[in-house]
Short mmCIF file of C-alpha atoms in Angstrom, two decimals:
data_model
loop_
_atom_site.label_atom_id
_atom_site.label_comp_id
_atom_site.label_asym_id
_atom_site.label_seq_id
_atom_site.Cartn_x
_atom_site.Cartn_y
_atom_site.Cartn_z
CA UNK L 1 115.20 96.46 170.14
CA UNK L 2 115.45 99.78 172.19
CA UNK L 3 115.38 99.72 175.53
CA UNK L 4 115.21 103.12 178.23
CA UNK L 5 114.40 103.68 181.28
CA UNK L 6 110.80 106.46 182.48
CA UNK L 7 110.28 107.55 185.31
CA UNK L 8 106.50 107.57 186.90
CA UNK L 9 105.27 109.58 189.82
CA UNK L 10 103.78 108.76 192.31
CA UNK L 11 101.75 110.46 195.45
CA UNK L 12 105.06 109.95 197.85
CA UNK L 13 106.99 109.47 194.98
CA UNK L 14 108.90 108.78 191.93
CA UNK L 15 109.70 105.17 190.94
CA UNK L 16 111.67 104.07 187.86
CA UNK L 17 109.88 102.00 184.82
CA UNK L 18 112.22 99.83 182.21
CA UNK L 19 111.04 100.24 178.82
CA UNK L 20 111.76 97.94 176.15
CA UNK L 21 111.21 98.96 172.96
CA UNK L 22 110.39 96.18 169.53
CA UNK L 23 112.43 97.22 166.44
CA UNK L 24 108.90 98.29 164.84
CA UNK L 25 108.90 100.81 167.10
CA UNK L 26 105.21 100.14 168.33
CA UNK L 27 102.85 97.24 169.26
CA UNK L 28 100.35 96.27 172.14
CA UNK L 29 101.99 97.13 175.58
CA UNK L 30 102.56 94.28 178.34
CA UNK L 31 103.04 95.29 182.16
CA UNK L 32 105.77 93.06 183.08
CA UNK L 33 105.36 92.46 187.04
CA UNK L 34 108.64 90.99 189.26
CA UNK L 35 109.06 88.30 191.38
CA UNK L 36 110.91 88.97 195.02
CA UNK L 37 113.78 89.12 192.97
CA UNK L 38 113.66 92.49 191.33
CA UNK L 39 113.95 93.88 187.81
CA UNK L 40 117.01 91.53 187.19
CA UNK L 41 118.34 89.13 184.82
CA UNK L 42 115.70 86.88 184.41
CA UNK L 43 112.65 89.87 184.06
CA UNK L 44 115.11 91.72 181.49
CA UNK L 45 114.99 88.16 179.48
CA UNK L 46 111.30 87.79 179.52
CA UNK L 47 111.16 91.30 178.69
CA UNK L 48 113.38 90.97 175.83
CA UNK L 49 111.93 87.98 174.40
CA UNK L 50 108.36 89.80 174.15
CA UNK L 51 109.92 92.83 172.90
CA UNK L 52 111.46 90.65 170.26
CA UNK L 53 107.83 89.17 169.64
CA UNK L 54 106.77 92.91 168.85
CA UNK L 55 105.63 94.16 172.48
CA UNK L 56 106.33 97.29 174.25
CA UNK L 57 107.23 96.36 177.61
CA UNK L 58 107.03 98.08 180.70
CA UNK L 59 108.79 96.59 184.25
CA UNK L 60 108.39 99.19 187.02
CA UNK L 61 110.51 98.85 190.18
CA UNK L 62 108.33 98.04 192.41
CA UNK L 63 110.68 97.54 195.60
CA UNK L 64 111.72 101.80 194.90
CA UNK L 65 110.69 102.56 198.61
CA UNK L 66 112.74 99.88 200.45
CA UNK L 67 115.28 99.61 198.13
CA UNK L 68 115.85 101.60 194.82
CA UNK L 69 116.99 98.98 191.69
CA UNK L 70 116.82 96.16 193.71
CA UNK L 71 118.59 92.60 192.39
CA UNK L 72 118.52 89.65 194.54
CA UNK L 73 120.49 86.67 193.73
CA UNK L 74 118.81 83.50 192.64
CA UNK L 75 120.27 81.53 195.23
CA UNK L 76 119.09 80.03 198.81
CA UNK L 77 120.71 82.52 200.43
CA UNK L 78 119.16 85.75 197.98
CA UNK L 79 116.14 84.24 198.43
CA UNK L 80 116.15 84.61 202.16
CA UNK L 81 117.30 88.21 201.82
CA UNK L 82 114.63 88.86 198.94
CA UNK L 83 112.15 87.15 201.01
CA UNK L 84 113.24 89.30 204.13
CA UNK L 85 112.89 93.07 202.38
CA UNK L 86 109.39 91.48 200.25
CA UNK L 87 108.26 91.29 204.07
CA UNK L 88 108.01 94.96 204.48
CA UNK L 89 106.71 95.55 200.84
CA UNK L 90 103.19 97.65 200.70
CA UNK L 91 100.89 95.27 198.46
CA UNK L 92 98.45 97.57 197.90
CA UNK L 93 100.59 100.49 197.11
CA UNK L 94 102.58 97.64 194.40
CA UNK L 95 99.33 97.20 193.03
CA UNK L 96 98.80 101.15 192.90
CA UNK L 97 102.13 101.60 191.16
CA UNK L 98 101.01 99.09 188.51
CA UNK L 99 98.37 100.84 187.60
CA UNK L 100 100.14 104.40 187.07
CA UNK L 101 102.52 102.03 185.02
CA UNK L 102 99.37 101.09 183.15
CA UNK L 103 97.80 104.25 182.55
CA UNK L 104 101.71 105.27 181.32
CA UNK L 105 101.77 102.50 178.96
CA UNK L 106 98.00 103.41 177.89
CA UNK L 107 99.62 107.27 176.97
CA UNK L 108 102.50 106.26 175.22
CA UNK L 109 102.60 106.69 172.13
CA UNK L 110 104.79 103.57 170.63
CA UNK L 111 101.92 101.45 172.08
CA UNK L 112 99.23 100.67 169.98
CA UNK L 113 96.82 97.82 170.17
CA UNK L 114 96.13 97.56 173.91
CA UNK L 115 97.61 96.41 177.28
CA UNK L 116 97.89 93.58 179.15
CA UNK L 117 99.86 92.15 181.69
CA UNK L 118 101.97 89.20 182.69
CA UNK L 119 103.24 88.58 186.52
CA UNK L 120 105.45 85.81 188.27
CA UNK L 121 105.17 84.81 191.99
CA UNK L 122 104.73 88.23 193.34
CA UNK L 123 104.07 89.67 190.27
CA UNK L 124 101.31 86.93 189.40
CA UNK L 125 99.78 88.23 193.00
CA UNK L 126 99.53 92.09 191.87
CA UNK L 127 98.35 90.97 188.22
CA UNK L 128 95.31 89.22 189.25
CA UNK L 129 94.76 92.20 192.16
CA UNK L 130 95.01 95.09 189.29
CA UNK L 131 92.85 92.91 186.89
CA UNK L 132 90.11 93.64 189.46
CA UNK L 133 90.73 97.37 188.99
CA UNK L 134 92.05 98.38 185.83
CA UNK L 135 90.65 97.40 182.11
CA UNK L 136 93.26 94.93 180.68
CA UNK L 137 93.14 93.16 177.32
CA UNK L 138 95.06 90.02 178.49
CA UNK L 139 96.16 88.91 182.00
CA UNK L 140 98.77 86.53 182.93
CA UNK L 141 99.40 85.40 186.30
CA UNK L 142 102.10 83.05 186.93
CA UNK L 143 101.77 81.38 190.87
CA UNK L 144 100.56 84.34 192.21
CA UNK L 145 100.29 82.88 195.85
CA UNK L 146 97.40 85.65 197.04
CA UNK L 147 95.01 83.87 194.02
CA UNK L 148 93.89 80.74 195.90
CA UNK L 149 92.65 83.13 198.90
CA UNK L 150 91.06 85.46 196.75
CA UNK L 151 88.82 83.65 194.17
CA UNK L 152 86.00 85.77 195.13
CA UNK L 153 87.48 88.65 193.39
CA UNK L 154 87.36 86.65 189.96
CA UNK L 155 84.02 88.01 189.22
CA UNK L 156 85.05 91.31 188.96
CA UNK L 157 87.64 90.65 186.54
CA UNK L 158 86.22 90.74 182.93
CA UNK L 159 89.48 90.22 181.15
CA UNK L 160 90.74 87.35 179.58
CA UNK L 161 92.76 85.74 182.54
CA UNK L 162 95.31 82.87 182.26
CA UNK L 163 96.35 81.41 185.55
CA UNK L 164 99.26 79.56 185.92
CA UNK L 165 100.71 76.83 188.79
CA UNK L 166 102.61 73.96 189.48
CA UNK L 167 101.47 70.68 190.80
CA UNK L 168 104.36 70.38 193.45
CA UNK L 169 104.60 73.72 194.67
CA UNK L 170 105.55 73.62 198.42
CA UNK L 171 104.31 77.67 198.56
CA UNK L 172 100.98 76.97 196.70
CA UNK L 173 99.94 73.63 197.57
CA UNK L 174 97.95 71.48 195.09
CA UNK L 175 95.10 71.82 197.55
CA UNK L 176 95.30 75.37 197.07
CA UNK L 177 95.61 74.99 193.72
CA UNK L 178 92.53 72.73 193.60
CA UNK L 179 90.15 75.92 194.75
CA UNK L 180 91.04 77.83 191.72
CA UNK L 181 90.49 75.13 189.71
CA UNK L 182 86.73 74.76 191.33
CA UNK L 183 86.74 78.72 191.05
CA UNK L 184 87.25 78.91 186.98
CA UNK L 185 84.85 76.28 185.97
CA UNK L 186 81.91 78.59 184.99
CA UNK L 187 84.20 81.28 183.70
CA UNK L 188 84.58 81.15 180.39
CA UNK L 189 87.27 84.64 180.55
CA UNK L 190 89.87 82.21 182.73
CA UNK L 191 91.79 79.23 181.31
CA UNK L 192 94.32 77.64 183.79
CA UNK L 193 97.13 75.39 182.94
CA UNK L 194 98.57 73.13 186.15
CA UNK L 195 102.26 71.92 185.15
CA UNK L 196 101.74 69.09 187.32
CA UNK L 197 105.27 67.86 187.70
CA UNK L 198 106.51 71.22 188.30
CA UNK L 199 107.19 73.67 191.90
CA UNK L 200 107.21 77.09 192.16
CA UNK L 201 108.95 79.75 189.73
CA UNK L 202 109.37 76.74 187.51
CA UNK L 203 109.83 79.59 184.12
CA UNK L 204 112.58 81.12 185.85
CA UNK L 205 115.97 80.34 184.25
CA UNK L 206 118.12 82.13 186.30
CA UNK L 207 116.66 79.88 189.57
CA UNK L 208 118.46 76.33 188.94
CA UNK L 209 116.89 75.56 192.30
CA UNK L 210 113.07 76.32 190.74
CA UNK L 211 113.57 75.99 186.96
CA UNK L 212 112.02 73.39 185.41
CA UNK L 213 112.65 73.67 182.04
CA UNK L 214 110.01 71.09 180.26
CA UNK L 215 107.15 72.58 182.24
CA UNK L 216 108.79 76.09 181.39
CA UNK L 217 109.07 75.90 177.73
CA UNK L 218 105.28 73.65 177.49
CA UNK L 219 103.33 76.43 179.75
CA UNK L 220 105.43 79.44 177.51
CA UNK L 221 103.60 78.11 174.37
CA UNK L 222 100.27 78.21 176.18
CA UNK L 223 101.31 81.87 177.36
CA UNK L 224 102.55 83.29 174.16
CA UNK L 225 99.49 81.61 172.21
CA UNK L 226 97.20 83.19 174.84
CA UNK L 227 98.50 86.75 174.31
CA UNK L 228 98.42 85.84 170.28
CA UNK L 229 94.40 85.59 170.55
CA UNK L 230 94.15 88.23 173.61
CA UNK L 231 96.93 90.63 172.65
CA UNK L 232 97.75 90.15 168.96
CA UNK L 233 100.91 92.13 167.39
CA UNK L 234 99.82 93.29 164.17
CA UNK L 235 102.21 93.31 161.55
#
């Protein structure tokens, strides 16, 4: 595995993009989305383990205008401070800067075989948001906390869509949770997966505080067989 490190522009702009590279060389492309907590440790394992898997993937930094290469610590107190600077993140500009990533990914010429993309907590917000906008083969959207409030946008997303939450998620409460569920039942594009016994950011590793590491490595399989249907590596 290669990894490097492109650079996109944008109209006020130019914002980073990590590349990781499978030792093929080529394969479908993933847009890998952050949480609050930057392009850190746990995004540059999930990035890894796809790239192992034969993906390119592509994590842009998305916090570049309030603060370049931003890492928060997966603690109570990092949260608070990621929490604080995601409060004056643009959401529609993220959004916009996920789909030059896209169209980047799209022109590259190690990908081959399509592009999807997989977000987590504020990443599973802009996911479902660019799905709406930009031709996808596969999207993954991990507690994306904008989703429950904006179900009405599902009909203009035409891509295969997995939605993933947890049952005891004090952010995304099970009531919320509930209205996707009503929301997906006549699409046959979306299949959702509640880990029931799990809260928020239970896939993240590096959050002791949030992992939960049955539901994590359960919904994974569901994840990794989705983009095996949706966004098969060819050999």
């Amino acid at each position: 595995m290669r990894t490097r490190t492109d650079q996109i522009t944008a109209h006020d702009g130019t914002f980073d993009v990590h590349v990781w590279l499978p030792e093929s060389g080529s394969g479908p492309g993933i847009l890998l989305v952050q949480e609050i907590y930057g392009v850190g440790p746990y995004i540059e394992k999930v990035a890894a383990e796809l790239a192992g898997r034969g993906y390119v993937v592509a994590a842009p930094d998305l916090f570049w205008r309030l603060h370049p290469h931003w890492q928060g610590e997966h603690t109570p107190e990092g949260t608070k401070v990621a929490l604080d600077l995601a409060s004056g993140f643009d959401f529609a500009q993220g959004v916009a800067d996920c789909a030059l990533t896209v169209g980047h990914l799209k022109a590259m010429p190690e990908v081959r075989g399509g592009v999807g993309a997989l977000g987590f907590c504020l990443g599973g917000s802009i996911d479902y948001m660019l799905a709406t906008q930009v031709e996808l083969a596969a999207v993954l959207s991990f507690y994306g906390s904008a989703v429950p409030d904006a179900t009405g946008l599902m009909e203009q997303i035409s891509a295969p869509l997995l939605l993933v939450f947890g049952g005891q998620d004090p952010y995304i409460t099970r009531d919320r949770v509930a209205v996707v569920e009503q929301a997906v039942k006549d699409r046959p594009n979306v299949v959702m997966h509640v880990a029931e016994e799990a809260g928020h950011a239970f896939h993240n590793s590096e959050a002791p505080m949030f992992h939960h590491r049955a539901a994590a490595e359960r919904v994974w399989e569901v994840a990794l067989a989705f983009l095996d249907e949706h966004l098969p590596v060819r050999s």
